[in-house]
Amino acid sequence: MSLRTATAFIDRQALINNFHVIKALAPQAKILAVLKANAYGHGLERIAKTLIGHDEQADAFGVARIDEALALRAAGVVKPIVLLEGFFDPDDLPILAVNNFQTIIHNHEQLAAITNPDLVIEKPLKVWLKIDTGMHRLGINPDDFDHYYQQLTQSNNVQDDLILMSHMACADEKDNLATTKQIALFEHITKKHTEQRSMANSAGCYAWPQSHYQWLRPGLMLYGVSPMMSPEYSAKHIGIEPVMTLQSSLIAIRTIPSGEAVGYGGAWVSEQETTIGVIAIGYGDGYPRHANNGTPVLINGRKVPLVGRVAMDMITVDLGKNPQDNIGDIATLWGKGLPVEEIAEHAETIPYELLCNITRRVQIEVL
């Protein structure tokens, strides 16, 4: 008997397909592929190399931290890399220059550091100036735009060709007027300037063509997950495919009578005689600890419900009366045939968190 422990299958062809779908939405735009948080749990270096290893390549990569950028350079990735939160310490600026990293500027401290006339760096830095048009997280106040623009364009430490950017807060809701207001404000602030612009995240790529500009910044959509809130805009509807499929094996099957409790705390009680299957995966692998009873698991082509509490190494499912399942059969937790969006809804979380929480002990198989 050969049992599969928790394994995440990474489908590179699905990733390439998703990239083509995004590219087709705005053929003239460049793509900054977002690879932060270990490429949303898919493998930083692996995803980067896939996106530069086919006919249409990503134009740049976006990461959150400088160590992610350095890891890409160490893996031989020479494409432009953008620090999406900017630099955290002025001492990092020479490192950015040496490694040809690009940085976002979103606050006064960063502006003062990069325009410091005493700063000694190998060459001027490429800067993306982030404007807060309504997200109210990172970004400069629109009233301060002219000051930042003048300071950056006059500094010898900054390349001449700034990129102007903003980030949308509600783009996943196709009819939300907040996005329309954000785009209008961004247009108003930047209309006098000839620099390239960027606003579209994954939801912007799909639902807001007026936000496409010269640069797209897709993240979640690259990995085959719908960026939209409404279920009518499913990944299948959009034409994207899951890149990660998480699977494990049935390791035990037992029949229990009506009225028996299953798992820690007896949180689920059978209403009739049924068959319980035990699957070798748990929160120690990144499966959500708070997944509710009824969360679907795909076994032998049918969805069966999670019952009882998720444990560190195991979950239990209700296989029903007289099932044909056997020990060793494969259980799909999410991915092909079972969208991660569906699991996230049952676990009262978001797909981003599920994908990013895959732990080191999960085996990785690259297809």
Short mmCIF file of C-alpha atoms in Angstrom, two decimals:
data_model
loop_
_atom_site.label_atom_id
_atom_site.label_comp_id
_atom_site.label_asym_id
_atom_site.label_seq_id
_atom_site.Cartn_x
_atom_site.Cartn_y
_atom_site.Cartn_z
CA MET A 1 0.00 0.00 0.00
CA SER A 2 1.38 3.38 -1.03
CA LEU A 3 -0.19 6.42 0.65
CA ARG A 4 0.28 10.01 -0.47
CA THR A 5 0.89 12.53 2.27
CA ALA A 6 -0.14 16.14 1.81
CA THR A 7 1.10 17.18 -1.64
CA ALA A 8 0.68 20.41 -3.59
CA PHE A 9 0.82 19.92 -7.35
CA ILE A 10 1.96 23.06 -9.20
CA ASP A 11 0.75 23.15 -12.80
CA ARG A 12 3.07 25.40 -14.80
CA GLN A 13 0.99 25.13 -17.96
CA ALA A 14 -2.03 26.44 -16.05
CA LEU A 15 0.09 29.40 -14.95
CA ILE A 16 1.08 30.13 -18.53
CA ASN A 17 -2.56 29.86 -19.62
CA ASN A 18 -3.59 32.34 -16.94
CA PHE A 19 -0.85 34.73 -18.01
CA HIS A 20 -2.14 34.60 -21.60
CA VAL A 21 -5.71 35.28 -20.41
CA ILE A 22 -4.52 38.38 -18.55
CA LYS A 23 -2.39 39.53 -21.47
CA ALA A 24 -5.35 39.25 -23.82
CA LEU A 25 -7.35 41.64 -21.64
CA ALA A 26 -4.84 44.43 -22.37
CA PRO A 27 -2.48 43.37 -25.17
CA GLN A 28 -0.57 46.65 -25.22
CA ALA A 29 0.06 46.78 -21.47
CA LYS A 30 3.12 45.45 -19.70
CA ILE A 31 2.69 42.93 -16.89
CA LEU A 32 4.24 43.19 -13.46
CA ALA A 33 3.58 39.72 -12.01
CA VAL A 34 3.10 39.84 -8.24
CA LEU A 35 5.18 37.15 -6.51
CA LYS A 36 5.05 38.26 -2.88
CA ALA A 37 4.56 35.74 -0.05
CA ASN A 38 6.44 32.98 -1.89
CA ALA A 39 4.32 33.62 -5.00
CA TYR A 40 1.14 33.15 -2.98
CA GLY A 41 2.48 29.85 -1.70
CA HIS A 42 3.38 28.50 -5.15
CA GLY A 43 7.17 28.94 -4.95
CA LEU A 44 8.88 32.26 -5.62
CA GLU A 45 11.71 31.17 -7.90
CA ARG A 46 9.62 28.47 -9.59
CA ILE A 47 6.86 30.85 -10.62
CA ALA A 48 9.27 33.55 -11.76
CA LYS A 49 11.20 31.16 -13.99
CA THR A 50 7.98 29.80 -15.49
CA LEU A 51 6.82 33.32 -16.34
CA ILE A 52 10.04 34.08 -18.21
CA GLY A 53 10.39 30.68 -19.80
CA HIS A 54 7.79 30.90 -22.57
CA ASP A 55 6.98 33.04 -25.60
CA GLU A 56 5.13 35.86 -23.82
CA GLN A 57 7.09 36.84 -20.74
CA ALA A 58 6.30 38.89 -17.67
CA ASP A 59 7.91 42.32 -17.97
CA ALA A 60 8.69 42.71 -14.28
CA PHE A 61 8.08 41.08 -10.91
CA GLY A 62 6.63 42.60 -7.76
CA VAL A 63 7.65 41.53 -4.25
CA ALA A 64 6.98 42.89 -0.78
CA ARG A 65 10.40 42.55 0.86
CA ILE A 66 13.99 43.00 -0.21
CA ASP A 67 14.88 39.42 0.78
CA GLU A 68 12.34 38.17 -1.79
CA ALA A 69 13.99 40.34 -4.44
CA LEU A 70 17.47 39.09 -3.49
CA ALA A 71 16.26 35.48 -3.67
CA LEU A 72 15.09 36.06 -7.25
CA ARG A 73 18.43 37.58 -8.23
CA ALA A 74 20.25 34.66 -6.57
CA ALA A 75 18.12 32.30 -8.68
CA GLY A 76 19.33 34.03 -11.85
CA VAL A 77 16.25 36.18 -12.54
CA VAL A 78 17.39 39.36 -14.31
CA LYS A 79 13.99 40.90 -15.06
CA PRO A 80 13.10 44.16 -13.29
CA ILE A 81 11.96 43.63 -9.69
CA VAL A 82 9.78 46.17 -7.90
CA LEU A 83 9.58 46.49 -4.11
CA LEU A 84 5.84 47.00 -3.65
CA GLU A 85 6.19 48.44 -0.14
CA GLY A 86 9.31 50.38 -1.03
CA PHE A 87 12.51 50.20 1.01
CA PHE A 88 12.33 49.97 4.81
CA ASP A 89 15.73 51.44 5.65
CA PRO A 90 17.84 54.10 3.87
CA ASP A 91 20.81 51.73 4.18
CA ASP A 92 19.03 49.48 1.68
CA LEU A 93 19.30 52.03 -1.14
CA PRO A 94 22.83 51.02 -2.26
CA ILE A 95 21.62 47.40 -2.33
CA LEU A 96 18.73 48.42 -4.57
CA ALA A 97 21.08 50.24 -6.92
CA VAL A 98 23.59 47.38 -7.18
CA ASN A 99 20.87 44.81 -7.85
CA ASN A 100 18.81 46.99 -10.18
CA PHE A 101 15.75 46.85 -7.92
CA GLN A 102 12.98 49.37 -8.44
CA THR A 103 11.19 50.94 -5.50
CA ILE A 104 7.84 52.43 -4.74
CA ILE A 105 7.85 55.73 -2.86
CA HIS A 106 4.80 56.25 -0.67
CA ASN A 107 5.84 58.42 2.29
CA HIS A 108 7.92 61.42 3.32
CA GLU A 109 10.66 59.39 4.99
CA GLN A 110 11.33 57.45 1.80
CA LEU A 111 11.29 60.66 -0.23
CA ALA A 112 13.82 62.32 2.08
CA ALA A 113 16.10 59.30 2.02
CA ILE A 114 16.17 58.81 -1.73
CA THR A 115 16.59 62.52 -2.56
CA ASN A 116 19.30 63.06 0.06
CA PRO A 117 22.12 64.84 -1.85
CA ASP A 118 24.69 63.05 0.33
CA LEU A 119 23.44 59.62 -0.75
CA VAL A 120 26.10 57.66 -2.63
CA ILE A 121 24.72 54.91 -4.88
CA GLU A 122 26.02 53.12 -7.95
CA LYS A 123 23.37 54.53 -10.29
CA PRO A 124 20.02 56.35 -10.12
CA LEU A 125 17.04 54.29 -9.00
CA LYS A 126 13.84 53.59 -10.90
CA VAL A 127 10.90 54.89 -8.83
CA TRP A 128 7.18 54.18 -8.84
CA LEU A 129 5.33 57.03 -7.09
CA LYS A 130 2.26 55.70 -5.29
CA ILE A 131 -0.75 57.99 -4.85
CA ASP A 132 -3.49 57.26 -2.33
CA THR A 133 -6.75 57.66 -4.25
CA GLY A 134 -8.97 55.97 -1.65
CA MET A 135 -7.35 52.77 -0.37
CA HIS A 136 -5.91 54.75 2.58
CA ARG A 137 -3.14 52.25 3.21
CA LEU A 138 0.04 53.19 1.36
CA GLY A 139 0.44 56.21 -0.87
CA ILE A 140 0.92 59.94 -0.76
CA ASN A 141 -1.88 62.42 -0.24
CA PRO A 142 -3.10 63.72 -3.64
CA ASP A 143 -2.46 67.28 -2.43
CA ASP A 144 1.22 66.41 -2.00
CA PHE A 145 1.67 65.01 -5.49
CA ASP A 146 3.31 68.09 -7.05
CA HIS A 147 5.85 68.30 -4.21
CA TYR A 148 6.83 64.64 -4.47
CA TYR A 149 6.93 64.80 -8.25
CA GLN A 150 9.24 67.81 -8.28
CA GLN A 151 11.54 66.40 -5.61
CA LEU A 152 11.91 63.07 -7.40
CA THR A 153 12.32 64.42 -10.91
CA GLN A 154 14.96 66.90 -9.75
CA SER A 155 17.00 64.36 -7.78
CA ASN A 156 20.18 62.91 -9.28
CA ASN A 157 19.44 59.69 -7.38
CA VAL A 158 16.25 59.02 -9.34
CA GLN A 159 15.88 57.99 -12.96
CA ASP A 160 13.97 60.43 -15.15
CA ASP A 161 11.17 58.06 -16.10
CA LEU A 162 8.94 57.77 -13.03
CA ILE A 163 5.95 55.45 -13.07
CA LEU A 164 2.80 56.83 -11.43
CA MET A 165 0.59 54.33 -9.65
CA SER A 166 -2.32 53.80 -7.28
CA HIS A 167 -4.18 50.83 -5.82
CA MET A 168 -7.91 50.08 -5.90
CA ALA A 169 -9.74 49.11 -2.72
CA CYS A 170 -13.00 47.68 -4.10
CA ALA A 171 -12.20 46.51 -7.63
CA ASP A 172 -13.49 43.01 -6.83
CA GLU A 173 -17.02 44.46 -6.75
CA LYS A 174 -17.85 45.21 -10.37
CA ASP A 175 -20.54 47.80 -9.65
CA ASN A 176 -18.87 49.59 -6.74
CA LEU A 177 -18.73 53.33 -7.42
CA ALA A 178 -15.71 53.70 -5.14
CA THR A 179 -13.55 52.29 -7.93
CA THR A 180 -14.97 54.75 -10.46
CA LYS A 181 -14.13 57.59 -8.07
CA GLN A 182 -10.59 56.28 -7.54
CA ILE A 183 -9.92 56.04 -11.26
CA ALA A 184 -11.32 59.54 -11.82
CA LEU A 185 -9.11 60.98 -9.08
CA PHE A 186 -6.04 59.20 -10.46
CA GLU A 187 -6.84 60.59 -13.91
CA HIS A 188 -7.23 64.11 -12.51
CA ILE A 189 -3.90 64.00 -10.66
CA THR A 190 -1.85 62.48 -13.48
CA LYS A 191 -3.47 63.81 -16.66
CA LYS A 192 -0.87 66.57 -17.17
CA HIS A 193 2.02 64.10 -17.09
CA THR A 194 3.41 61.79 -19.74
CA GLU A 195 4.83 59.13 -17.41
CA GLN A 196 3.62 55.55 -17.60
CA ARG A 197 0.85 54.67 -15.17
CA SER A 198 -0.33 51.61 -13.26
CA MET A 199 -3.51 50.92 -11.31
CA ALA A 200 -4.98 47.52 -12.22
CA ASN A 201 -4.63 44.64 -9.79
CA SER A 202 -6.16 41.27 -10.74
CA ALA A 203 -9.73 42.54 -10.37
CA GLY A 204 -8.81 45.67 -12.30
CA CYS A 205 -7.35 43.57 -15.10
CA TYR A 206 -10.62 41.70 -15.48
CA ALA A 207 -13.39 44.13 -14.57
CA TRP A 208 -12.05 47.67 -15.02
CA PRO A 209 -10.47 48.18 -18.46
CA GLN A 210 -10.29 51.93 -17.86
CA SER A 211 -7.67 51.17 -15.19
CA HIS A 212 -5.32 49.23 -17.47
CA TYR A 213 -2.94 52.03 -18.49
CA GLN A 214 0.61 50.94 -19.39
CA TRP A 215 1.19 48.45 -16.54
CA LEU A 216 -0.99 45.69 -15.07
CA ARG A 217 -0.19 44.22 -11.64
CA PRO A 218 -1.92 40.81 -11.49
CA GLY A 219 -1.48 38.58 -8.47
CA LEU A 220 -4.29 36.20 -7.47
CA MET A 221 -5.57 35.84 -11.03
CA LEU A 222 -2.20 34.50 -12.19
CA TYR A 223 -2.66 31.55 -9.87
CA GLY A 224 -6.06 30.63 -11.28
CA VAL A 225 -8.29 32.12 -8.60
CA SER A 226 -11.11 34.52 -9.41
CA PRO A 227 -10.40 38.03 -8.09
CA MET A 228 -14.11 38.90 -8.08
CA MET A 229 -16.53 38.78 -5.14
CA SER A 230 -19.58 37.69 -7.13
CA PRO A 231 -19.75 33.91 -7.75
CA GLU A 232 -20.99 34.53 -11.30
CA TYR A 233 -17.44 35.61 -12.16
CA SER A 234 -15.86 32.27 -11.31
CA ALA A 235 -12.39 31.26 -12.40
CA LYS A 236 -14.00 28.97 -14.99
CA HIS A 237 -16.09 31.87 -16.31
CA ILE A 238 -12.98 34.04 -16.59
CA GLY A 239 -11.05 31.24 -18.30
CA ILE A 240 -8.30 30.75 -15.74
CA GLU A 241 -7.19 27.46 -14.19
CA PRO A 242 -5.95 26.62 -10.68
CA VAL A 243 -2.18 26.39 -10.56
CA MET A 244 -2.12 24.62 -7.19
CA THR A 245 -4.00 21.41 -6.45
CA LEU A 246 -3.66 20.21 -2.85
CA GLN A 247 -4.15 16.50 -2.28
CA SER A 248 -3.63 13.77 0.30
CA SER A 249 -4.83 10.19 0.94
CA LEU A 250 -7.50 8.37 2.88
CA ILE A 251 -5.58 6.60 5.66
CA ALA A 252 -8.49 5.06 7.60
CA ILE A 253 -12.15 4.16 7.01
CA ARG A 254 -14.57 3.16 9.76
CA THR A 255 -18.33 2.68 10.17
CA ILE A 256 -19.99 4.41 13.12
CA PRO A 257 -23.58 4.11 14.38
CA SER A 258 -26.08 6.92 14.72
CA GLY A 259 -25.45 9.29 17.62
CA GLU A 260 -21.65 8.95 17.73
CA ALA A 261 -19.37 11.96 18.04
CA VAL A 262 -16.28 12.38 15.85
CA GLY A 263 -13.04 14.20 16.63
CA TYR A 264 -11.86 16.55 19.35
CA GLY A 265 -14.59 17.91 21.59
CA GLY A 266 -17.23 15.75 19.91
CA ALA A 267 -18.04 18.73 17.72
CA TRP A 268 -19.96 16.64 15.18
CA VAL A 269 -22.43 13.84 15.91
CA SER A 270 -23.73 11.39 13.30
CA GLU A 271 -27.46 11.47 12.65
CA GLN A 272 -27.46 7.98 11.18
CA GLU A 273 -25.10 5.08 10.66
CA THR A 274 -22.38 6.25 8.29
CA THR A 275 -18.79 5.76 7.20
CA ILE A 276 -16.04 8.10 8.33
CA GLY A 277 -12.89 8.60 6.27
CA VAL A 278 -9.67 9.98 7.75
CA ILE A 279 -7.40 12.04 5.47
CA ALA A 280 -3.74 12.73 6.17
CA ILE A 281 -3.79 16.51 6.23
CA GLY A 282 -4.41 19.13 8.89
CA TYR A 283 -3.57 22.61 10.06
CA GLY A 284 0.06 21.52 10.36
CA ASP A 285 0.02 21.42 6.56
CA GLY A 286 -1.87 24.67 6.17
CA TYR A 287 -5.40 23.30 5.89
CA PRO A 288 -7.62 25.86 7.65
CA ARG A 289 -8.12 25.09 11.34
CA HIS A 290 -11.54 26.73 11.38
CA ALA A 291 -13.02 25.02 8.32
CA ASN A 292 -16.66 24.38 9.17
CA ASN A 293 -18.54 21.10 9.13
CA GLY A 294 -19.70 20.60 5.56
CA THR A 295 -16.57 21.99 3.90
CA PRO A 296 -16.27 19.89 0.72
CA VAL A 297 -13.50 17.43 -0.05
CA LEU A 298 -13.28 15.75 -3.47
CA ILE A 299 -12.88 11.95 -3.35
CA ASN A 300 -13.43 9.63 -6.32
CA GLY A 301 -15.26 12.30 -8.28
CA ARG A 302 -17.75 13.34 -5.60
CA LYS A 303 -17.79 15.97 -2.88
CA VAL A 304 -17.99 14.68 0.67
CA PRO A 305 -18.36 16.90 3.74
CA LEU A 306 -15.75 17.61 6.38
CA VAL A 307 -17.04 16.53 9.83
CA GLY A 308 -15.49 17.23 13.19
CA ARG A 309 -12.64 19.55 14.03
CA VAL A 310 -9.55 19.91 11.87
CA ALA A 311 -6.57 18.44 13.73
CA MET A 312 -2.86 19.10 13.20
CA ASP A 313 -2.33 16.11 10.93
CA MET A 314 -5.79 14.79 10.01
CA ILE A 315 -9.29 15.67 8.98
CA THR A 316 -12.37 13.45 8.94
CA VAL A 317 -15.07 13.33 6.28
CA ASP A 318 -18.45 11.64 6.03
CA LEU A 319 -18.27 9.13 3.19
CA GLY A 320 -21.92 8.09 3.63
CA LYS A 321 -23.41 4.59 3.88
CA ASN A 322 -21.77 1.76 1.95
CA PRO A 323 -19.17 3.83 0.11
CA GLN A 324 -16.83 2.29 -2.46
CA ASP A 325 -13.81 4.28 -1.25
CA ASN A 326 -10.65 2.52 -0.11
CA ILE A 327 -7.64 3.36 2.00
CA GLY A 328 -5.11 5.01 -0.29
CA ASP A 329 -7.69 6.81 -2.42
CA ILE A 330 -6.79 10.39 -3.26
CA ALA A 331 -8.57 13.30 -1.62
CA THR A 332 -8.43 16.74 -3.25
CA LEU A 333 -8.63 19.58 -0.73
CA TRP A 334 -8.65 22.32 -3.37
CA GLY A 335 -7.55 22.91 -6.93
CA LYS A 336 -8.68 21.12 -10.07
CA GLY A 337 -12.29 20.04 -9.60
CA LEU A 338 -12.69 21.93 -6.32
CA PRO A 339 -12.02 25.69 -6.42
CA VAL A 340 -10.10 27.11 -3.47
CA GLU A 341 -12.70 29.90 -3.42
CA GLU A 342 -15.28 27.33 -2.29
CA ILE A 343 -13.08 26.15 0.58
CA ALA A 344 -12.35 29.72 1.64
CA GLU A 345 -16.07 30.47 1.88
CA HIS A 346 -16.67 27.48 4.15
CA ALA A 347 -13.64 28.38 6.27
CA GLU A 348 -14.75 32.02 6.51
CA THR A 349 -11.50 33.30 5.04
CA ILE A 350 -10.13 34.27 1.63
CA PRO A 351 -8.27 32.21 -1.01
CA TYR A 352 -5.12 34.29 -0.52
CA GLU A 353 -4.75 33.04 3.05
CA LEU A 354 -5.27 29.38 2.17
CA LEU A 355 -2.68 29.45 -0.61
CA CYS A 356 -0.11 31.37 1.43
CA ASN A 357 -0.48 29.13 4.48
CA ILE A 358 0.86 25.95 2.86
CA THR A 359 3.61 24.77 5.23
CA ARG A 360 7.07 23.38 4.56
CA ARG A 361 6.16 19.76 5.24
CA VAL A 362 3.75 19.68 2.29
CA GLN A 363 5.41 17.87 -0.61
CA ILE A 364 5.67 19.87 -3.84
CA GLU A 365 5.24 18.20 -7.23
CA VAL A 366 5.80 20.37 -10.29
CA LEU A 367 3.87 19.44 -13.42
#
